[in-house]
Amino acid sequence: MARPRKPLLSIDRIVATARALVDTEGLAALSTRRLAAELGVSGPSLYNHFRTKDEILEAVADSVSAQVDLSMFEDGRPWRTALHDWAVSYRTALRDHPNIVPVLARGPGRRPAALRLADAVYGAMVEAGWPPAQATSIGALMRYFIMGSALGSFAGGFVDDRSAYDPADYPHLGQAHLLADQQEKVDERAFETGLAALLDGLTQQYERLGRTA
């Protein structure tokens, strides 16, 4: 009887396995030795596809960027609506893979999906009538905001122990111990509040340029 064949080692399989490892155990858990063990292959076989661990991390980061929807920049939505919908999709991708955010925060580098993302945002803003310099600033501003929202949970940073918030010291934090239980709702509302404020401010600038959103 023929021995069962091992699944072929491919770039997609390596990236998916590395992404799952980073998702569950963090960036520090990823090494070529650990990844090879997860894949059931010898370490040197990885080097047929990637030269270094950093290249694997870059590929993992780009696979997350590839999950961000960009269709809103192609289907005729107004620039403000497109920016909102893109920001929500971007945050969702980062929320699903928070441990890779520090790598993504370095910027797109040479990563294809990340560069397509930057190109789509910049192109849509220029096409909407924003001057190129301001279109660049908008892309940067949105990335700062979205990345920052994904680096940690505001609500999750408060312990669920009422005694930690002595009213003598913190008279306005009497309900802070409840935040952790409402983490998703609080963080989602904070993101939408901040996003609306950013877009309101951009809309005012756009109108001062003599354009209609």
PDB file of C-alpha atoms in Angstrom:
ATOM      1  CA  MET A   1       0.000   0.000   0.000  1.00  0.00           C
ATOM      2  CA  ALA A   2       1.314   3.435  -0.926  1.00  0.00           C
ATOM      3  CA  ARG A   3       2.200   5.721   1.940  1.00  0.00           C
ATOM      4  CA  PRO A   4      -0.117   8.738   2.305  1.00  0.00           C
ATOM      5  CA  ARG A   5       1.422  11.801   0.751  1.00  0.00           C
ATOM      6  CA  LYS A   6       2.120  14.828   2.908  1.00  0.00           C
ATOM      7  CA  PRO A   7       0.305  17.990   1.818  1.00  0.00           C
ATOM      8  CA  LEU A   8       2.483  19.923  -0.594  1.00  0.00           C
ATOM      9  CA  LEU A   9       4.333  22.803   1.010  1.00  0.00           C
ATOM     10  CA  SER A  10       3.243  26.047  -0.605  1.00  0.00           C
ATOM     11  CA  ILE A  11       3.529  29.737   0.114  1.00  0.00           C
ATOM     12  CA  ASP A  12      -0.191  29.912   0.956  1.00  0.00           C
ATOM     13  CA  ARG A  13       0.074  27.007   3.398  1.00  0.00           C
ATOM     14  CA  ILE A  14       3.149  28.459   5.085  1.00  0.00           C
ATOM     15  CA  VAL A  15       1.516  31.879   5.449  1.00  0.00           C
ATOM     16  CA  ALA A  16      -1.779  30.488   6.736  1.00  0.00           C
ATOM     17  CA  THR A  17       0.004  28.347   9.332  1.00  0.00           C
ATOM     18  CA  ALA A  18       2.256  31.213  10.407  1.00  0.00           C
ATOM     19  CA  ARG A  19      -0.735  33.543  10.676  1.00  0.00           C
ATOM     20  CA  ALA A  20      -2.615  31.057  12.862  1.00  0.00           C
ATOM     21  CA  LEU A  21       0.429  30.688  15.098  1.00  0.00           C
ATOM     22  CA  VAL A  22       0.816  34.459  15.483  1.00  0.00           C
ATOM     23  CA  ASP A  23      -2.917  34.832  16.117  1.00  0.00           C
ATOM     24  CA  THR A  24      -2.960  32.298  18.922  1.00  0.00           C
ATOM     25  CA  GLU A  25       0.446  32.768  20.541  1.00  0.00           C
ATOM     26  CA  GLY A  26       1.838  36.128  19.418  1.00  0.00           C
ATOM     27  CA  LEU A  27       4.793  37.302  17.359  1.00  0.00           C
ATOM     28  CA  ALA A  28       7.374  35.879  19.746  1.00  0.00           C
ATOM     29  CA  ALA A  29       6.089  32.344  19.141  1.00  0.00           C
ATOM     30  CA  LEU A  30       6.976  32.400  15.456  1.00  0.00           C
ATOM     31  CA  SER A  31      10.305  30.876  14.504  1.00  0.00           C
ATOM     32  CA  THR A  32      11.272  28.875  11.453  1.00  0.00           C
ATOM     33  CA  ARG A  33      11.818  25.819  13.651  1.00  0.00           C
ATOM     34  CA  ARG A  34       8.391  26.127  15.281  1.00  0.00           C
ATOM     35  CA  LEU A  35       6.702  26.828  11.966  1.00  0.00           C
ATOM     36  CA  ALA A  36       8.353  23.834  10.329  1.00  0.00           C
ATOM     37  CA  ALA A  37       7.149  21.640  13.204  1.00  0.00           C
ATOM     38  CA  GLU A  38       3.598  22.937  12.780  1.00  0.00           C
ATOM     39  CA  LEU A  39       3.760  22.163   9.074  1.00  0.00           C
ATOM     40  CA  GLY A  40       5.319  18.734   9.637  1.00  0.00           C
ATOM     41  CA  VAL A  41       8.350  19.487   7.483  1.00  0.00           C
ATOM     42  CA  SER A  42      12.052  20.041   8.003  1.00  0.00           C
ATOM     43  CA  GLY A  43      13.212  23.585   8.669  1.00  0.00           C
ATOM     44  CA  PRO A  44      15.352  23.932   5.529  1.00  0.00           C
ATOM     45  CA  SER A  45      12.334  23.203   3.314  1.00  0.00           C
ATOM     46  CA  LEU A  46      10.884  26.588   4.284  1.00  0.00           C
ATOM     47  CA  TYR A  47      13.828  28.289   2.623  1.00  0.00           C
ATOM     48  CA  ASN A  48      12.612  27.126  -0.757  1.00  0.00           C
ATOM     49  CA  HIS A  49       9.860  29.719  -0.333  1.00  0.00           C
ATOM     50  CA  PHE A  50      11.152  32.303   2.167  1.00  0.00           C
ATOM     51  CA  ARG A  51      14.714  33.329   2.916  1.00  0.00           C
ATOM     52  CA  THR A  52      14.113  34.570   6.488  1.00  0.00           C
ATOM     53  CA  LYS A  53      11.570  34.657   9.282  1.00  0.00           C
ATOM     54  CA  ASP A  54      11.097  38.376   8.603  1.00  0.00           C
ATOM     55  CA  GLU A  55       9.982  37.562   5.062  1.00  0.00           C
ATOM     56  CA  ILE A  56       7.405  35.185   6.491  1.00  0.00           C
ATOM     57  CA  LEU A  57       6.144  37.887   8.870  1.00  0.00           C
ATOM     58  CA  GLU A  58       5.893  40.335   5.998  1.00  0.00           C
ATOM     59  CA  ALA A  59       3.831  37.797   4.052  1.00  0.00           C
ATOM     60  CA  VAL A  60       1.573  37.198   7.051  1.00  0.00           C
ATOM     61  CA  ALA A  61       1.056  40.940   7.446  1.00  0.00           C
ATOM     62  CA  ASP A  62       0.236  41.292   3.767  1.00  0.00           C
ATOM     63  CA  SER A  63      -2.258  38.441   3.948  1.00  0.00           C
ATOM     64  CA  VAL A  64      -4.135  40.463   6.573  1.00  0.00           C
ATOM     65  CA  SER A  65      -4.035  43.597   4.415  1.00  0.00           C
ATOM     66  CA  ALA A  66      -5.503  41.501   1.603  1.00  0.00           C
ATOM     67  CA  GLN A  67      -8.587  40.881   3.775  1.00  0.00           C
ATOM     68  CA  VAL A  68      -9.506  44.587   3.701  1.00  0.00           C
ATOM     69  CA  ASP A  69     -12.346  45.362   1.302  1.00  0.00           C
ATOM     70  CA  LEU A  70     -11.468  47.985  -1.321  1.00  0.00           C
ATOM     71  CA  SER A  71     -14.606  47.744  -3.469  1.00  0.00           C
ATOM     72  CA  MET A  72     -16.019  50.954  -2.001  1.00  0.00           C
ATOM     73  CA  PHE A  73     -13.405  52.925  -3.920  1.00  0.00           C
ATOM     74  CA  GLU A  74     -14.514  51.418  -7.207  1.00  0.00           C
ATOM     75  CA  ASP A  75     -18.316  51.350  -7.077  1.00  0.00           C
ATOM     76  CA  GLY A  76     -19.097  55.062  -7.074  1.00  0.00           C
ATOM     77  CA  ARG A  77     -19.657  55.661  -3.373  1.00  0.00           C
ATOM     78  CA  PRO A  78     -19.027  59.269  -2.242  1.00  0.00           C
ATOM     79  CA  TRP A  79     -15.548  59.717  -0.778  1.00  0.00           C
ATOM     80  CA  ARG A  80     -16.815  60.119   2.785  1.00  0.00           C
ATOM     81  CA  THR A  81     -18.933  56.957   2.629  1.00  0.00           C
ATOM     82  CA  ALA A  82     -16.078  55.075   0.990  1.00  0.00           C
ATOM     83  CA  LEU A  83     -13.612  56.147   3.686  1.00  0.00           C
ATOM     84  CA  HIS A  84     -16.043  55.110   6.416  1.00  0.00           C
ATOM     85  CA  ASP A  85     -16.748  51.699   4.919  1.00  0.00           C
ATOM     86  CA  TRP A  86     -13.070  51.070   4.235  1.00  0.00           C
ATOM     87  CA  ALA A  87     -12.094  52.045   7.784  1.00  0.00           C
ATOM     88  CA  VAL A  88     -14.650  49.619   9.214  1.00  0.00           C
ATOM     89  CA  SER A  89     -13.366  46.799   6.992  1.00  0.00           C
ATOM     90  CA  TYR A  90      -9.750  47.617   7.845  1.00  0.00           C
ATOM     91  CA  ARG A  91     -10.441  47.641  11.587  1.00  0.00           C
ATOM     92  CA  THR A  92     -12.287  44.331  11.313  1.00  0.00           C
ATOM     93  CA  ALA A  93      -9.253  42.712   9.679  1.00  0.00           C
ATOM     94  CA  LEU A  94      -6.953  44.075  12.364  1.00  0.00           C
ATOM     95  CA  ARG A  95      -9.333  43.121  15.159  1.00  0.00           C
ATOM     96  CA  ASP A  96      -9.325  39.551  13.871  1.00  0.00           C
ATOM     97  CA  HIS A  97      -5.501  39.483  13.801  1.00  0.00           C
ATOM     98  CA  PRO A  98      -4.346  41.919  16.513  1.00  0.00           C
ATOM     99  CA  ASN A  99      -0.939  40.341  17.100  1.00  0.00           C
ATOM    100  CA  ILE A 100       0.295  41.241  13.622  1.00  0.00           C
ATOM    101  CA  VAL A 101      -0.600  44.942  13.996  1.00  0.00           C
ATOM    102  CA  PRO A 102       2.925  45.985  15.099  1.00  0.00           C
ATOM    103  CA  VAL A 103       4.278  44.627  11.808  1.00  0.00           C
ATOM    104  CA  LEU A 104       1.565  46.344   9.781  1.00  0.00           C
ATOM    105  CA  ALA A 105       2.219  49.605  11.633  1.00  0.00           C
ATOM    106  CA  ARG A 106       5.694  49.815  10.088  1.00  0.00           C
ATOM    107  CA  GLY A 107       4.072  50.788   6.801  1.00  0.00           C
ATOM    108  CA  PRO A 108       3.503  48.987   3.510  1.00  0.00           C
ATOM    109  CA  GLY A 109       7.147  48.590   2.512  1.00  0.00           C
ATOM    110  CA  ARG A 110       7.104  46.323  -0.547  1.00  0.00           C
ATOM    111  CA  ARG A 111       4.018  44.328   0.441  1.00  0.00           C
ATOM    112  CA  PRO A 112       1.687  44.116  -2.608  1.00  0.00           C
ATOM    113  CA  ALA A 113      -1.688  44.059  -0.826  1.00  0.00           C
ATOM    114  CA  ALA A 114      -0.672  46.912   1.467  1.00  0.00           C
ATOM    115  CA  LEU A 115       0.495  48.959  -1.506  1.00  0.00           C
ATOM    116  CA  ARG A 116      -2.769  48.283  -3.352  1.00  0.00           C
ATOM    117  CA  LEU A 117      -4.601  49.509  -0.261  1.00  0.00           C
ATOM    118  CA  ALA A 118      -2.574  52.730  -0.119  1.00  0.00           C
ATOM    119  CA  ASP A 119      -2.999  53.228  -3.865  1.00  0.00           C
ATOM    120  CA  ALA A 120      -6.777  52.777  -3.660  1.00  0.00           C
ATOM    121  CA  VAL A 121      -7.233  55.287  -0.842  1.00  0.00           C
ATOM    122  CA  TYR A 122      -4.943  57.905  -2.345  1.00  0.00           C
ATOM    123  CA  GLY A 123      -6.386  57.495  -5.825  1.00  0.00           C
ATOM    124  CA  ALA A 124      -9.963  57.764  -4.619  1.00  0.00           C
ATOM    125  CA  MET A 125      -9.250  60.940  -2.656  1.00  0.00           C
ATOM    126  CA  VAL A 126      -7.501  62.629  -5.577  1.00  0.00           C
ATOM    127  CA  GLU A 127     -10.298  61.586  -7.911  1.00  0.00           C
ATOM    128  CA  ALA A 128     -12.816  63.095  -5.457  1.00  0.00           C
ATOM    129  CA  GLY A 129     -11.052  66.440  -5.744  1.00  0.00           C
ATOM    130  CA  TRP A 130      -8.646  66.467  -2.815  1.00  0.00           C
ATOM    131  CA  PRO A 131      -5.262  68.044  -3.607  1.00  0.00           C
ATOM    132  CA  PRO A 132      -2.555  65.356  -3.743  1.00  0.00           C
ATOM    133  CA  ALA A 133      -0.768  66.540  -0.591  1.00  0.00           C
ATOM    134  CA  GLN A 134      -3.987  66.454   1.403  1.00  0.00           C
ATOM    135  CA  ALA A 135      -4.926  63.087  -0.061  1.00  0.00           C
ATOM    136  CA  THR A 136      -1.632  61.761   1.286  1.00  0.00           C
ATOM    137  CA  SER A 137      -2.382  63.273   4.689  1.00  0.00           C
ATOM    138  CA  ILE A 138      -5.834  61.693   4.726  1.00  0.00           C
ATOM    139  CA  GLY A 139      -4.370  58.259   4.053  1.00  0.00           C
ATOM    140  CA  ALA A 140      -1.854  58.738   6.866  1.00  0.00           C
ATOM    141  CA  LEU A 141      -4.453  60.108   9.272  1.00  0.00           C
ATOM    142  CA  MET A 142      -6.824  57.227   8.703  1.00  0.00           C
ATOM    143  CA  ARG A 143      -4.056  54.675   9.123  1.00  0.00           C
ATOM    144  CA  TYR A 144      -2.951  56.251  12.416  1.00  0.00           C
ATOM    145  CA  PHE A 145      -6.502  56.144  13.728  1.00  0.00           C
ATOM    146  CA  ILE A 146      -7.335  52.615  12.584  1.00  0.00           C
ATOM    147  CA  MET A 147      -4.011  51.134  13.696  1.00  0.00           C
ATOM    148  CA  GLY A 148      -4.285  52.861  17.053  1.00  0.00           C
ATOM    149  CA  SER A 149      -7.751  51.459  17.617  1.00  0.00           C
ATOM    150  CA  ALA A 150      -6.423  47.952  16.997  1.00  0.00           C
ATOM    151  CA  LEU A 151      -3.384  48.114  19.281  1.00  0.00           C
ATOM    152  CA  GLY A 152      -5.404  47.503  22.415  1.00  0.00           C
ATOM    153  CA  SER A 153      -8.800  47.667  24.020  1.00  0.00           C
ATOM    154  CA  PHE A 154      -9.724  50.791  25.985  1.00  0.00           C
ATOM    155  CA  ALA A 155     -12.485  49.042  27.911  1.00  0.00           C
ATOM    156  CA  GLY A 156     -10.423  45.907  28.413  1.00  0.00           C
ATOM    157  CA  GLY A 157      -7.755  47.964  30.146  1.00  0.00           C
ATOM    158  CA  PHE A 158      -9.927  48.457  33.228  1.00  0.00           C
ATOM    159  CA  VAL A 159     -10.043  45.697  35.853  1.00  0.00           C
ATOM    160  CA  ASP A 160     -13.442  44.371  36.931  1.00  0.00           C
ATOM    161  CA  ASP A 161     -12.716  45.003  40.618  1.00  0.00           C
ATOM    162  CA  ARG A 162     -14.780  47.800  42.163  1.00  0.00           C
ATOM    163  CA  SER A 163     -12.243  48.244  44.967  1.00  0.00           C
ATOM    164  CA  ALA A 164      -9.626  49.399  42.448  1.00  0.00           C
ATOM    165  CA  TYR A 165     -11.564  52.629  41.990  1.00  0.00           C
ATOM    166  CA  ASP A 166     -11.764  54.227  45.420  1.00  0.00           C
ATOM    167  CA  PRO A 167     -14.125  57.198  45.060  1.00  0.00           C
ATOM    168  CA  ALA A 168     -11.837  59.217  47.291  1.00  0.00           C
ATOM    169  CA  ASP A 169      -9.135  58.941  44.646  1.00  0.00           C
ATOM    170  CA  TYR A 170     -11.217  58.517  41.481  1.00  0.00           C
ATOM    171  CA  PRO A 171     -14.569  60.220  42.039  1.00  0.00           C
ATOM    172  CA  HIS A 172     -15.651  59.816  38.416  1.00  0.00           C
ATOM    173  CA  LEU A 173     -14.767  56.142  37.933  1.00  0.00           C
ATOM    174  CA  GLY A 174     -17.526  54.569  39.976  1.00  0.00           C
ATOM    175  CA  GLN A 175     -18.648  52.435  37.025  1.00  0.00           C
ATOM    176  CA  ALA A 176     -15.217  51.700  35.580  1.00  0.00           C
ATOM    177  CA  HIS A 177     -15.240  48.137  36.897  1.00  0.00           C
ATOM    178  CA  LEU A 178     -18.113  47.392  34.494  1.00  0.00           C
ATOM    179  CA  LEU A 179     -16.199  48.357  31.359  1.00  0.00           C
ATOM    180  CA  ALA A 180     -14.412  45.042  30.882  1.00  0.00           C
ATOM    181  CA  ASP A 181     -17.730  43.208  30.570  1.00  0.00           C
ATOM    182  CA  GLN A 182     -18.813  45.697  27.890  1.00  0.00           C
ATOM    183  CA  GLN A 183     -15.499  45.669  26.063  1.00  0.00           C
ATOM    184  CA  GLU A 184     -16.702  45.009  22.526  1.00  0.00           C
ATOM    185  CA  LYS A 185     -19.616  47.433  22.745  1.00  0.00           C
ATOM    186  CA  VAL A 186     -17.547  50.236  24.314  1.00  0.00           C
ATOM    187  CA  ASP A 187     -14.651  49.871  21.887  1.00  0.00           C
ATOM    188  CA  GLU A 188     -16.972  49.675  18.878  1.00  0.00           C
ATOM    189  CA  ARG A 189     -18.814  52.802  19.958  1.00  0.00           C
ATOM    190  CA  ALA A 190     -15.541  54.632  20.581  1.00  0.00           C
ATOM    191  CA  PHE A 191     -14.286  53.708  17.116  1.00  0.00           C
ATOM    192  CA  GLU A 192     -17.474  54.900  15.413  1.00  0.00           C
ATOM    193  CA  THR A 193     -17.442  58.129  17.463  1.00  0.00           C
ATOM    194  CA  GLY A 194     -13.858  58.874  16.507  1.00  0.00           C
ATOM    195  CA  LEU A 195     -14.407  57.934  12.873  1.00  0.00           C
ATOM    196  CA  ALA A 196     -17.448  60.207  12.614  1.00  0.00           C
ATOM    197  CA  ALA A 197     -15.484  63.073  14.165  1.00  0.00           C
ATOM    198  CA  LEU A 198     -12.632  62.588  11.699  1.00  0.00           C
ATOM    199  CA  LEU A 199     -14.969  62.453   8.725  1.00  0.00           C
ATOM    200  CA  ASP A 200     -16.916  65.511   9.940  1.00  0.00           C
ATOM    201  CA  GLY A 201     -13.659  67.446  10.148  1.00  0.00           C
ATOM    202  CA  LEU A 202     -12.564  66.294   6.704  1.00  0.00           C
ATOM    203  CA  THR A 203     -15.947  67.225   5.264  1.00  0.00           C
ATOM    204  CA  GLN A 204     -15.547  70.764   6.615  1.00  0.00           C
ATOM    205  CA  GLN A 205     -12.112  71.013   5.016  1.00  0.00           C
ATOM    206  CA  TYR A 206     -13.506  69.677   1.750  1.00  0.00           C
ATOM    207  CA  GLU A 207     -16.244  72.276   1.748  1.00  0.00           C
ATOM    208  CA  ARG A 208     -13.701  75.024   2.379  1.00  0.00           C
ATOM    209  CA  LEU A 209     -11.986  73.858  -0.791  1.00  0.00           C
ATOM    210  CA  GLY A 210     -15.211  74.723  -2.580  1.00  0.00           C
ATOM    211  CA  ARG A 211     -16.172  71.150  -3.282  1.00  0.00           C
ATOM    212  CA  THR A 212     -19.295  69.173  -2.479  1.00  0.00           C
ATOM    213  CA  ALA A 213     -18.906  65.872  -0.641  1.00  0.00           C
TER     214      ALA A 213
END
